[in-house]
Short mmCIF file of C-alpha atoms and ligand atoms in Angstrom, two decimals:
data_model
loop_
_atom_site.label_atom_id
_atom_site.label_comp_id
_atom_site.label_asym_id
_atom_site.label_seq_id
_atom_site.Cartn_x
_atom_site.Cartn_y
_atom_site.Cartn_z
CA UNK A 1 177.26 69.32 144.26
CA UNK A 2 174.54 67.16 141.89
CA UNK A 3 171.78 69.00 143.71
CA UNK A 4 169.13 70.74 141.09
CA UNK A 5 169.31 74.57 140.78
CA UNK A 6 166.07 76.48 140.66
CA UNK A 7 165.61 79.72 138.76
CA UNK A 8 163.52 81.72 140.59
CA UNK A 9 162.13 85.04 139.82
CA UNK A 10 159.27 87.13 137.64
CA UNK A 11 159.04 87.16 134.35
CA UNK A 12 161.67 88.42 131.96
CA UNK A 13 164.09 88.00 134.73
CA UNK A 14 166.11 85.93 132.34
CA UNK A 15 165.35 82.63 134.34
CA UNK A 16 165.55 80.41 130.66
CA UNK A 17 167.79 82.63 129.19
CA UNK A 18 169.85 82.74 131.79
CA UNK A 19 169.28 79.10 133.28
CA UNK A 20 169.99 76.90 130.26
CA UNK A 21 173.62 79.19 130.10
CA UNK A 22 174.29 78.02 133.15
CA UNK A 23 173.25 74.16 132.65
CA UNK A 24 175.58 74.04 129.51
CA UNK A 25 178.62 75.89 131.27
CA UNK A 26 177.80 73.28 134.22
CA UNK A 27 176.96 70.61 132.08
CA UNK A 28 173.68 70.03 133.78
CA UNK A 29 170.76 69.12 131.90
CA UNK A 30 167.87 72.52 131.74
CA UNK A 31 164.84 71.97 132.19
CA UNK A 32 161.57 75.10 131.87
CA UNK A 33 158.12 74.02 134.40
CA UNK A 34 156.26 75.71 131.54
CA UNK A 35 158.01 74.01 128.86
CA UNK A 36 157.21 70.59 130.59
CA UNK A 37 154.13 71.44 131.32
CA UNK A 38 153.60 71.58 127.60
CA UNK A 39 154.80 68.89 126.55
CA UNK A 40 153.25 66.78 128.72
CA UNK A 41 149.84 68.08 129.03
CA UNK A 42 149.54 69.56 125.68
CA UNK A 43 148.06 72.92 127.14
CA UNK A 44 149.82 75.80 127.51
CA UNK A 45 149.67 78.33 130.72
CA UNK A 46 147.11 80.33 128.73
CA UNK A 47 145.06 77.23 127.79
CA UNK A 48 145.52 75.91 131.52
CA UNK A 49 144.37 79.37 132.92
CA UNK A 50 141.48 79.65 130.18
CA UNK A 51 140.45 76.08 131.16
CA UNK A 52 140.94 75.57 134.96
CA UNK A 53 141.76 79.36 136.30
CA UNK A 54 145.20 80.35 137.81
CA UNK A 55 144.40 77.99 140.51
CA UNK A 56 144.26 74.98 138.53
CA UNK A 57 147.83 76.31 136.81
CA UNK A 58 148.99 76.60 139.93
CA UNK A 59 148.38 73.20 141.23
CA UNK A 60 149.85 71.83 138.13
CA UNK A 61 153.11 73.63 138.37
CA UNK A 62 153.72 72.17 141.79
CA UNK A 63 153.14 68.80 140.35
CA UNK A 64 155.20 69.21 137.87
CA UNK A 65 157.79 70.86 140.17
CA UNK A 66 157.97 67.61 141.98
CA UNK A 67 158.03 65.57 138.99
CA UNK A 68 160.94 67.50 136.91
CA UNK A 69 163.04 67.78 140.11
CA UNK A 70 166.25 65.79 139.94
CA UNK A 71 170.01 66.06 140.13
CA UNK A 72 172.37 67.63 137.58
CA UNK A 73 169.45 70.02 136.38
CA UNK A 74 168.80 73.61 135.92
CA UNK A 75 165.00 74.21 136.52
CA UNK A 76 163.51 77.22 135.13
CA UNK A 77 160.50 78.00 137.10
CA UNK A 78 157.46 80.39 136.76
CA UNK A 79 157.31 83.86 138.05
CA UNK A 80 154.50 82.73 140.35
CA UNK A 81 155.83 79.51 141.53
CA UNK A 82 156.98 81.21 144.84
CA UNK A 83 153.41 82.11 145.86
CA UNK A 84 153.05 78.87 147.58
CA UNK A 85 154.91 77.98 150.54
CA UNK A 86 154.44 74.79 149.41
CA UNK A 87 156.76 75.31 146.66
CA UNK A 88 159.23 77.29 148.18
CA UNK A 89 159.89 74.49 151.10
CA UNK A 90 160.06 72.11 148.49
CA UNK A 91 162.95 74.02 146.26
CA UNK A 92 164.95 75.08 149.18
CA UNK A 93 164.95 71.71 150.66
CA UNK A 94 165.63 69.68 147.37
CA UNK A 95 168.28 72.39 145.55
CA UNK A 96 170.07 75.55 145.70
CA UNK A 97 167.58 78.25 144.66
CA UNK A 98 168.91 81.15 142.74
CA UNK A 99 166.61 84.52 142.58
CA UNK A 100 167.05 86.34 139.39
CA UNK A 101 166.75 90.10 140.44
CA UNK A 102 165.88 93.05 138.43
CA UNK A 103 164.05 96.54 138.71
CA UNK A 104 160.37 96.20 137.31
CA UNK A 105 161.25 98.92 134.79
CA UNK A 106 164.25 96.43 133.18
CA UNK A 107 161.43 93.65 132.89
CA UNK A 108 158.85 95.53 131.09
CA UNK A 109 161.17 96.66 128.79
CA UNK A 110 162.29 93.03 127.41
CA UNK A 111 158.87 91.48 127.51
CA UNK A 112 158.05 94.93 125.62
CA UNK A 113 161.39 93.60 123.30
CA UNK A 114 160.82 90.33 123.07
CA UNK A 115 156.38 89.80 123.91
CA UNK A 116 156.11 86.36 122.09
CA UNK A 117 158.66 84.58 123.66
CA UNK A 118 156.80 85.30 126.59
CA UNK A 119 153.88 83.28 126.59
CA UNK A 120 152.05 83.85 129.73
CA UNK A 121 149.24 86.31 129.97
CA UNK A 122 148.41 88.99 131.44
CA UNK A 123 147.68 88.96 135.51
CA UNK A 124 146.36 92.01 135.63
CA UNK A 125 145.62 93.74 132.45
CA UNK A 126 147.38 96.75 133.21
CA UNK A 127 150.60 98.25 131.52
CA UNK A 128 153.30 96.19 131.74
CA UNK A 129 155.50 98.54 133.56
CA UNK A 130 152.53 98.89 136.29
CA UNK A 131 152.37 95.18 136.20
CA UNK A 132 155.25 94.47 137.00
CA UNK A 133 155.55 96.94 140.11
CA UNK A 134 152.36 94.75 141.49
CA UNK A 135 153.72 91.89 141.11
CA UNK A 136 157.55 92.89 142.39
CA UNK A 137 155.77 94.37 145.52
CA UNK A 138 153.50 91.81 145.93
CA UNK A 139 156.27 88.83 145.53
CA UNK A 140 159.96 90.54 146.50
CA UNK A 141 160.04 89.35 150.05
CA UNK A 142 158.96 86.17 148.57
CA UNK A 143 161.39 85.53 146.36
CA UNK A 144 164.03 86.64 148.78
CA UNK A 145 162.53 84.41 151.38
CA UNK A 146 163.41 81.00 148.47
CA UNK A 147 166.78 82.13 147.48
CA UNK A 148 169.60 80.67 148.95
CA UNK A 149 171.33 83.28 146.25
CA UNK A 150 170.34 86.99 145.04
CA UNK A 151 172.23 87.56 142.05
CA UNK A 152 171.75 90.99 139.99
CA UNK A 153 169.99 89.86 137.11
CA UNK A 154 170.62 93.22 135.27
CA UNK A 155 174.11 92.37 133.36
CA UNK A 156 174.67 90.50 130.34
CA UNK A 157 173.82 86.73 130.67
CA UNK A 158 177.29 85.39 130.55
CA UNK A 159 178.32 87.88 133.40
CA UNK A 160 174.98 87.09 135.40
CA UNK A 161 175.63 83.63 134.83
CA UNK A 162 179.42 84.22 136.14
CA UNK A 163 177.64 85.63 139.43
CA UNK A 164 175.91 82.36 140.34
CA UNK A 165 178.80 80.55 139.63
CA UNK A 166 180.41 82.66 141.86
CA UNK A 167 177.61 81.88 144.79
CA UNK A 168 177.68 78.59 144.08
CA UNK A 169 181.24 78.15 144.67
CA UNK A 170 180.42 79.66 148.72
CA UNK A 171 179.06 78.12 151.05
CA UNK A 172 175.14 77.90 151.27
CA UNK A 173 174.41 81.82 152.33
CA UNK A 174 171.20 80.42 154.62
P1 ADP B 1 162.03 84.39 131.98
O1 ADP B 1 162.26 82.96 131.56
O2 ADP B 1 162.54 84.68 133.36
O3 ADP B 1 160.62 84.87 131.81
P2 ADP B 1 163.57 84.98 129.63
O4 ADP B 1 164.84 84.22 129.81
O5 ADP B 1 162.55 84.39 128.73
O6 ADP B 1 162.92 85.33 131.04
O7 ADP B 1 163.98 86.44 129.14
C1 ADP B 1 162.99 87.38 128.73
C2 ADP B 1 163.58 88.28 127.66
O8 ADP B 1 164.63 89.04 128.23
C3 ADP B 1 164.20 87.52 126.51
O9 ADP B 1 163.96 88.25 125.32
C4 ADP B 1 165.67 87.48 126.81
O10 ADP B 1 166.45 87.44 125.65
C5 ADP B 1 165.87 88.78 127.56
N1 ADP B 1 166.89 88.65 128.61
C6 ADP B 1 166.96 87.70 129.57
N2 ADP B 1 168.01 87.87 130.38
C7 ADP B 1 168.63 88.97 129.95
C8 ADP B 1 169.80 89.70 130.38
N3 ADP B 1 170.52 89.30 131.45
N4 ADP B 1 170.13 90.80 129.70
C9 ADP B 1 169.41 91.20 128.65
N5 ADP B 1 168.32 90.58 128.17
C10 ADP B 1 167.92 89.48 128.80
MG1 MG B 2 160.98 81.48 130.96
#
């Protein structure tokens, strides 16, 4: 299998932490939408969403979806990138899509651990705990819908990274 692997899921789910372990064990190369979106724009998502709104981000990252998209690479993906069915065609039709899952409680408390590696603002401007219930309700059945694999996000890296190998070793679920 050369196909890319998309990391799907909100954020804190571990999606670079967990994605570029699983490039390296793979040997794939890793590559973050954000990240790229950097690099090659010079803005970052709060610059983007200051400048041109969510919307504008949004169109971006499915540009640069597209463009980063190729075989023998991990792609670590935003939280909101499943919002569009646009994107979620695209992912499920080009790669194997893996959905990071954790309770909203477990991601408030690392972006509460760790809140400048995490460089995305705010949606809502609520507590992050609240936040993060909106945006699990709103987006579950969405992420669920791109996966071709759930995989419990909630265990150490190296174990949660031993569960997609496992799920990539069986045959496509759907
Ligand atoms: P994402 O890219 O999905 O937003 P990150 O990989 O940046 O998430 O992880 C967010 C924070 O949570 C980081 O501080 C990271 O070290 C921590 N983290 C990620 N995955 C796990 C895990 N499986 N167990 C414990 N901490 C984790
Ligand atoms: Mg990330």
């Amino acid at each position: 299998m050369t196909q890319p692997i998309f990391m799907v899921g909100a954020r804190g789910a571990g999606k670079t932490t967990v994605g570029s372990e699983l490039a390296k064990v793979l040997g794939y190369k890793f590559v973050d939408t954000d990240l790229h979106l950097l690099r090659t724009s010079g803005l970052s998502v709060a610059d983007i969403v200051e400048r041109e709104g969510w919307e504008g981000f949004r169109r971006r990252e499915t540009e640069t979806l597209k463009a980063i998209c190729s075989p023998l690479t991990v792609i670590a993906t935003g939280g909101g990138v499943v919002l569009a069915q646009e994107n979620r065609d695209f992912m499920r039709e080009a790669g194997t899509v893996i959905y990071l899952r954790s309770p909203a409680s477990t991601l408030a408390n690392r972006l509460e651990d760790a809140p400048l590696e995490d460089q995305r603002p705010t949606l809502t401007g609520k507590p992050i705990t609240e936040e993060m219930t909106e945006v699990l309700n709103e987006r579950e059945a969405l992420y669920q819908q791109a996966a071709h694999h759930v995989v419990d996000g909630t265990q150490d890296p190296a174990d949660v990274v031993n569960a997609i190998m496992d799920a990539l070793a069986l045959p496509m679920a759907r």
